[in-house]
Short mmCIF file of N, CA and C in Angstrom, two decimals:
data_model
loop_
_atom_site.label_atom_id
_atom_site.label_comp_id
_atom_site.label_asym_id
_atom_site.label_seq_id
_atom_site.Cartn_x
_atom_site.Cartn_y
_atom_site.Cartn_z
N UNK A 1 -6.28 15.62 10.56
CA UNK A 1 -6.70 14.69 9.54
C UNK A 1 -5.45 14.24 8.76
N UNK A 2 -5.01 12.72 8.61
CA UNK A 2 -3.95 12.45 8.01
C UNK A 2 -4.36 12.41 6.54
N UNK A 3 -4.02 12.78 5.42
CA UNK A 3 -3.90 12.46 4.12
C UNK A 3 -2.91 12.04 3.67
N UNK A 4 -1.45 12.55 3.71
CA UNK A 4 -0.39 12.15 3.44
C UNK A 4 0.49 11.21 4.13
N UNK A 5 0.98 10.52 3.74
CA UNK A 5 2.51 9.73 4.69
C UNK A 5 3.47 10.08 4.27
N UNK A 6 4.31 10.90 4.52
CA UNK A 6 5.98 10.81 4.52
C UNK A 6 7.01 10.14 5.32
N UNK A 7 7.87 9.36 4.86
CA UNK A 7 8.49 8.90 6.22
C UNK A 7 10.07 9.84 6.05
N UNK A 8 10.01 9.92 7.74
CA UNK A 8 11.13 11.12 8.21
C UNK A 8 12.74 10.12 7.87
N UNK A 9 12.53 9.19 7.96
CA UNK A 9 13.70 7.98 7.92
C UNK A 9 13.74 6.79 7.28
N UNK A 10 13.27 7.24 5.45
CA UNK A 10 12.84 5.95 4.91
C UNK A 10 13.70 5.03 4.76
N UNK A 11 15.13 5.24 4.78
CA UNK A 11 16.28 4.06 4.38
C UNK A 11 16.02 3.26 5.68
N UNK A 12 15.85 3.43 7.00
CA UNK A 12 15.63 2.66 8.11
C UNK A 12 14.28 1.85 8.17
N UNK A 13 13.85 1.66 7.33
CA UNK A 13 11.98 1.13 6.94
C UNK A 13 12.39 0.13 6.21
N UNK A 14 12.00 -1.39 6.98
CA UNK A 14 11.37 -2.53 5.89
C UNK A 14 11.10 -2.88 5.37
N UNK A 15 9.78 -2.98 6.51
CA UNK A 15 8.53 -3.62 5.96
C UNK A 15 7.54 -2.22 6.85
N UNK A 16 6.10 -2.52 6.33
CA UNK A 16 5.08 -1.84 6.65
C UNK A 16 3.95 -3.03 6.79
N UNK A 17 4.04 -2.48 8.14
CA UNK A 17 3.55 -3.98 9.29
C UNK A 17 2.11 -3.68 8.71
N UNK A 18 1.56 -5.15 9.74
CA UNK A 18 0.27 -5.73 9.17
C UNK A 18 -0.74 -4.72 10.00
N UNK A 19 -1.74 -4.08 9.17
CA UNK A 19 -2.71 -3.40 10.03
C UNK A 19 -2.22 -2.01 10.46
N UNK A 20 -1.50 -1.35 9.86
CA UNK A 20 -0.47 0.06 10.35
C UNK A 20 -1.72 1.01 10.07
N UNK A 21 -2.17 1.16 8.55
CA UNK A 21 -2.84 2.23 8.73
C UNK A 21 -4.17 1.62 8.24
N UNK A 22 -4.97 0.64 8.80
CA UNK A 22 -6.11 -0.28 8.78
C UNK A 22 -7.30 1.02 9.24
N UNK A 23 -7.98 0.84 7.99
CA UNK A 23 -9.25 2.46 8.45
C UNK A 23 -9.03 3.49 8.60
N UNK A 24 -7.69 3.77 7.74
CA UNK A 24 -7.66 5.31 8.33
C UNK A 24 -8.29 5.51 6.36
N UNK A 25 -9.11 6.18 6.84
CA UNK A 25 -10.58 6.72 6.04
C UNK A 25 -9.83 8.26 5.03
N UNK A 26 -8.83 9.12 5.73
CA UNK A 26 -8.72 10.19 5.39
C UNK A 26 -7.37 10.62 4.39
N UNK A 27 -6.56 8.58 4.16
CA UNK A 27 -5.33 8.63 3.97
C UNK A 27 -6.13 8.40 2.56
N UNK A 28 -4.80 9.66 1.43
CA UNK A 28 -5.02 9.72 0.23
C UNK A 28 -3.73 9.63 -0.86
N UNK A 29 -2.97 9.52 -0.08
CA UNK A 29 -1.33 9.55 -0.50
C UNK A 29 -0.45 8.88 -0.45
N UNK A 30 0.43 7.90 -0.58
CA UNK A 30 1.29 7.09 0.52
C UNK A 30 2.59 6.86 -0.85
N UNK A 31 3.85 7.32 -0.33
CA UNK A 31 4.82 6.93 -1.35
C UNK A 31 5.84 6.16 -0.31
N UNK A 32 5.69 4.58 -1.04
CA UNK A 32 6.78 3.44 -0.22
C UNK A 32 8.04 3.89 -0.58
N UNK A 33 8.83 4.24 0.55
CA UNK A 33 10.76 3.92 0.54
C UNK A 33 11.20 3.00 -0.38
N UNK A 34 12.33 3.02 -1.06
CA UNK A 34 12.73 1.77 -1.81
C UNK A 34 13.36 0.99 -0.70
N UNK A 35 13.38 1.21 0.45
CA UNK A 35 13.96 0.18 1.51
C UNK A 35 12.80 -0.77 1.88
N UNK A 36 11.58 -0.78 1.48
CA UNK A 36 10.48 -1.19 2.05
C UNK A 36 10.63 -3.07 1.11
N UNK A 37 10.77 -4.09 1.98
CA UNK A 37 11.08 -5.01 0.93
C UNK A 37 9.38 -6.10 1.12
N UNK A 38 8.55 -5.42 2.20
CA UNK A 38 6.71 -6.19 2.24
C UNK A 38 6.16 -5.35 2.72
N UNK A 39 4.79 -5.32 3.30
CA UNK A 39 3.67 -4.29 3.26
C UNK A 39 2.93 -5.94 3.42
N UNK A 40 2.82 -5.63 4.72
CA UNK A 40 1.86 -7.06 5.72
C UNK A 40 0.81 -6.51 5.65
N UNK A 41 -0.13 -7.94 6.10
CA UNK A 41 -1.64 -8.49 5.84
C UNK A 41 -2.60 -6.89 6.63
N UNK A 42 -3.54 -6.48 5.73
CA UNK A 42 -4.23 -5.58 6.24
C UNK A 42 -3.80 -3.96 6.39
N UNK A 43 -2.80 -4.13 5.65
CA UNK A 43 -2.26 -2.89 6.02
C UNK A 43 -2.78 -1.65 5.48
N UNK A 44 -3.22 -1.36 4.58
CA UNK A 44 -3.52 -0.35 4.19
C UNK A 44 -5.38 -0.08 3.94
N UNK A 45 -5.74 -1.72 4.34
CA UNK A 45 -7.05 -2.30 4.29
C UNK A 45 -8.58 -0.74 4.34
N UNK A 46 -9.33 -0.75 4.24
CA UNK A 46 -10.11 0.85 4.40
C UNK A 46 -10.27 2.04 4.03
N UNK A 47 -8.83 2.08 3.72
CA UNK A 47 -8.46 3.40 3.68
C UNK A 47 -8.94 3.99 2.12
N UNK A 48 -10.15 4.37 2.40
CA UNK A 48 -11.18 4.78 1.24
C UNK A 48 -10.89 5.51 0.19
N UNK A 49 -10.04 6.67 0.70
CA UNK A 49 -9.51 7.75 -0.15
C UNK A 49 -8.08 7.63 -0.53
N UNK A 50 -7.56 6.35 -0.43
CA UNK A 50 -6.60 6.24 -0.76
C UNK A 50 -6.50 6.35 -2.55
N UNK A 51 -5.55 7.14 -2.97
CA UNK A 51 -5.77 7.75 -4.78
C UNK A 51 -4.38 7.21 -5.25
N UNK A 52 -3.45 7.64 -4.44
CA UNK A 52 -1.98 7.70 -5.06
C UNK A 52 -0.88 6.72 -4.08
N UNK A 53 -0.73 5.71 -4.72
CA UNK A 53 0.37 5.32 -4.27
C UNK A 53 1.69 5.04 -5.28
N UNK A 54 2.54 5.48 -4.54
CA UNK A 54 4.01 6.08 -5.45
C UNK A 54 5.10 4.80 -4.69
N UNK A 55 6.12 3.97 -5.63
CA UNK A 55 7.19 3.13 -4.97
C UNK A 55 8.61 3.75 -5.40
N UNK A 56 9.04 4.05 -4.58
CA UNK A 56 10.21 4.96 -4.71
C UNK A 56 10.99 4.06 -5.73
N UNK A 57 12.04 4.68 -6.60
CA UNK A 57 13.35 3.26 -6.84
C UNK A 57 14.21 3.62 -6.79
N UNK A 58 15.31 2.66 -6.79
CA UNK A 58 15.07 1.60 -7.13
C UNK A 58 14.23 0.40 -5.80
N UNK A 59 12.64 0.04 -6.71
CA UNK A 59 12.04 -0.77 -5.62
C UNK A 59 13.13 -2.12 -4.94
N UNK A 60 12.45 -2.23 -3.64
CA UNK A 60 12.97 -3.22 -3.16
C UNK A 60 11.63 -4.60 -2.67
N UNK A 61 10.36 -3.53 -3.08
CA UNK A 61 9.23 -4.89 -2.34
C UNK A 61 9.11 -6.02 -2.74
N UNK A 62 9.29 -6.75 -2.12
CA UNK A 62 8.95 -8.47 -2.48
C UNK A 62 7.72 -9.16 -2.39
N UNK A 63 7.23 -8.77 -1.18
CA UNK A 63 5.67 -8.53 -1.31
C UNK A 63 4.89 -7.86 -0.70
N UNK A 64 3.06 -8.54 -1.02
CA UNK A 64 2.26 -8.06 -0.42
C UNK A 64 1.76 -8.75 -0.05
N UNK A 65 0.99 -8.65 0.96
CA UNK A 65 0.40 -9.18 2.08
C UNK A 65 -1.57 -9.48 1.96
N UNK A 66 -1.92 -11.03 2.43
CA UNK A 66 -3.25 -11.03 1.81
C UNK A 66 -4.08 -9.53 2.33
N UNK A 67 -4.98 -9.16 1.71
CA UNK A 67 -5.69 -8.07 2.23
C UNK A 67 -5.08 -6.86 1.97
N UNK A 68 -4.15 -6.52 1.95
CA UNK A 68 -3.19 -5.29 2.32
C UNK A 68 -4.05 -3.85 1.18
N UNK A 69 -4.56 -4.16 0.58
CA UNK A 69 -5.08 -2.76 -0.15
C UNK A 69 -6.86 -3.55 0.24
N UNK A 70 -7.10 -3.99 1.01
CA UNK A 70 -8.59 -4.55 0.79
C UNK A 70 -9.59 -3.46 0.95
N UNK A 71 -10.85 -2.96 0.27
CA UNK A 71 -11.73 -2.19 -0.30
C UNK A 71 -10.85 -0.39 0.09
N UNK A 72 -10.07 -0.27 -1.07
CA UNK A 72 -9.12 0.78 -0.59
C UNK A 72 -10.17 1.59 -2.10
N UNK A 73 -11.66 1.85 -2.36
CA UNK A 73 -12.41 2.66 -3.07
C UNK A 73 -11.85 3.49 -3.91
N UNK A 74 -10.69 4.08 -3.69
CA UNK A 74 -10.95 5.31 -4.63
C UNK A 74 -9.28 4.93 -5.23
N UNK A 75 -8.52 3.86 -5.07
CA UNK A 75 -7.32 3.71 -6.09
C UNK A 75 -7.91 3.56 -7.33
N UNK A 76 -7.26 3.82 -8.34
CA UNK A 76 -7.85 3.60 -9.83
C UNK A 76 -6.47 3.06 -10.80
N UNK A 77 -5.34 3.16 -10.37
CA UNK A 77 -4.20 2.54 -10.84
C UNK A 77 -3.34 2.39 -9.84
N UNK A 78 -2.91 0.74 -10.36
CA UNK A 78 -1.32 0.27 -9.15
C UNK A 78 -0.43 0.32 -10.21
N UNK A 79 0.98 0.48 -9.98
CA UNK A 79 1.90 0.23 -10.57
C UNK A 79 2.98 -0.83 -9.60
N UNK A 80 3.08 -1.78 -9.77
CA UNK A 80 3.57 -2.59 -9.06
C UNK A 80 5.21 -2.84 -9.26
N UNK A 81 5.74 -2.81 -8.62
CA UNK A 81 7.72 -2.75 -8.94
C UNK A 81 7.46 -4.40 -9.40
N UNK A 82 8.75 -4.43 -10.65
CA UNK A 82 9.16 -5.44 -10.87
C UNK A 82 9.47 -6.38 -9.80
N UNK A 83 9.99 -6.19 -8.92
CA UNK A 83 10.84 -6.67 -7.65
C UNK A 83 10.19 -7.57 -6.96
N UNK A 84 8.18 -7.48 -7.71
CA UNK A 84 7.34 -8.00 -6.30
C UNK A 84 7.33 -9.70 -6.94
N UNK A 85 7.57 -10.32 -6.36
CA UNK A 85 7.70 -12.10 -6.07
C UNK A 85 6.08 -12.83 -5.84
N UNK A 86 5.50 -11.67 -4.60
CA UNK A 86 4.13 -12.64 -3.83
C UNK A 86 3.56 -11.50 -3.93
N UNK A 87 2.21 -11.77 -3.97
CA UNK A 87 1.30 -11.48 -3.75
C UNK A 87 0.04 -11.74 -3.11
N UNK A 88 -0.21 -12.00 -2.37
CA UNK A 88 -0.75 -12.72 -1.59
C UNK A 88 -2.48 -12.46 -1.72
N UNK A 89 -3.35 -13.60 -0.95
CA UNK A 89 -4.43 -13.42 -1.53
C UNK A 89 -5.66 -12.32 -1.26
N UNK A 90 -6.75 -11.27 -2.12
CA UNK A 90 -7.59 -10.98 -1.87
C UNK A 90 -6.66 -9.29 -1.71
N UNK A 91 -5.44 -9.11 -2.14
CA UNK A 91 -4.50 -7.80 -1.96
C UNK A 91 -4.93 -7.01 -2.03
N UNK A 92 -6.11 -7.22 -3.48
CA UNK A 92 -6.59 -5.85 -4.36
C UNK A 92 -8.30 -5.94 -4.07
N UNK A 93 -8.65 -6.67 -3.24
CA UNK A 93 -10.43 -6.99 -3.18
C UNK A 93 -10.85 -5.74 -2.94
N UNK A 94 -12.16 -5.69 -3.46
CA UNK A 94 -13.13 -4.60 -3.07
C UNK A 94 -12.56 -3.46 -3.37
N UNK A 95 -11.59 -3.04 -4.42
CA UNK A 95 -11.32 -2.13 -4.98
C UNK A 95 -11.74 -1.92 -5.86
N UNK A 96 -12.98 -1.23 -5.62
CA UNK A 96 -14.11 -1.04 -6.96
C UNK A 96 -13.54 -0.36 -8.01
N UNK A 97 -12.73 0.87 -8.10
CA UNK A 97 -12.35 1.89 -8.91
C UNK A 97 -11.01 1.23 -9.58
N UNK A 98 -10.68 0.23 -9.58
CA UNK A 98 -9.36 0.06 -10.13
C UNK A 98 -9.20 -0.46 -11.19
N UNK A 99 -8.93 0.18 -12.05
CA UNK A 99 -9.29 -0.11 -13.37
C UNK A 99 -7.35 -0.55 -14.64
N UNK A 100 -6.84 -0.19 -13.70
CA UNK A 100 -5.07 -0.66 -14.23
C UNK A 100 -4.29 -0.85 -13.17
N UNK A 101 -3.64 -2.20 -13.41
CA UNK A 101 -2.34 -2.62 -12.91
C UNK A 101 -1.40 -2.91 -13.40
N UNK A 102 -0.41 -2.23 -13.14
CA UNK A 102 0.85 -2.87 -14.23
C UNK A 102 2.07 -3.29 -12.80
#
């Protein structure tokens, strides 16, 4: 059962392609690399139990991708890096529990 993401080689990380972890139901954790400069369409889309997402810094994301947190249930705060430019549409939909973004 995945809950966590660590990446073994975050300075070598982008972007976090479109649809990477689309439904994974069991992911509850995810802290972006500051090398990460987008996070494409759908990417994190499903992922129900998603609670904590952490952006390393100094951020480098520029953006996000339409869909990319779409009905992600159980976030309740984003903190978004200064850094982000786009946002693209429907990012945060169906995130019933989310109650702060900064």
């Amino acid at each position: 059962m995945l809950n966590e993401v660590i990446f073994e080689h975050p300075s070598s990380l982008n972007k976090i392609e479109s649809y990477v972890f689309f439904g994974c139901s069991f992911l509850a954790k995810i802290t972006i690399p500051s090398s990460v400069t987008s996070i494409g369409r759908w990417a994190f889309s499903g992922c129900t139990l998603l609670s904590e997402i952490t952006f390393e810094e100094p951020a480098s994301l520029v953006s996000i991708g339409e869909d990319a947190f779409y009905s992600c249930t159980s976030l309740t705060k984003m903190v978004i890096p200064s850094s982000v430019v786009t946002i693209d549409n429907f990012a945060f939909s169906h995130c019933s529990s989310l109650k702060e973004v900064t």
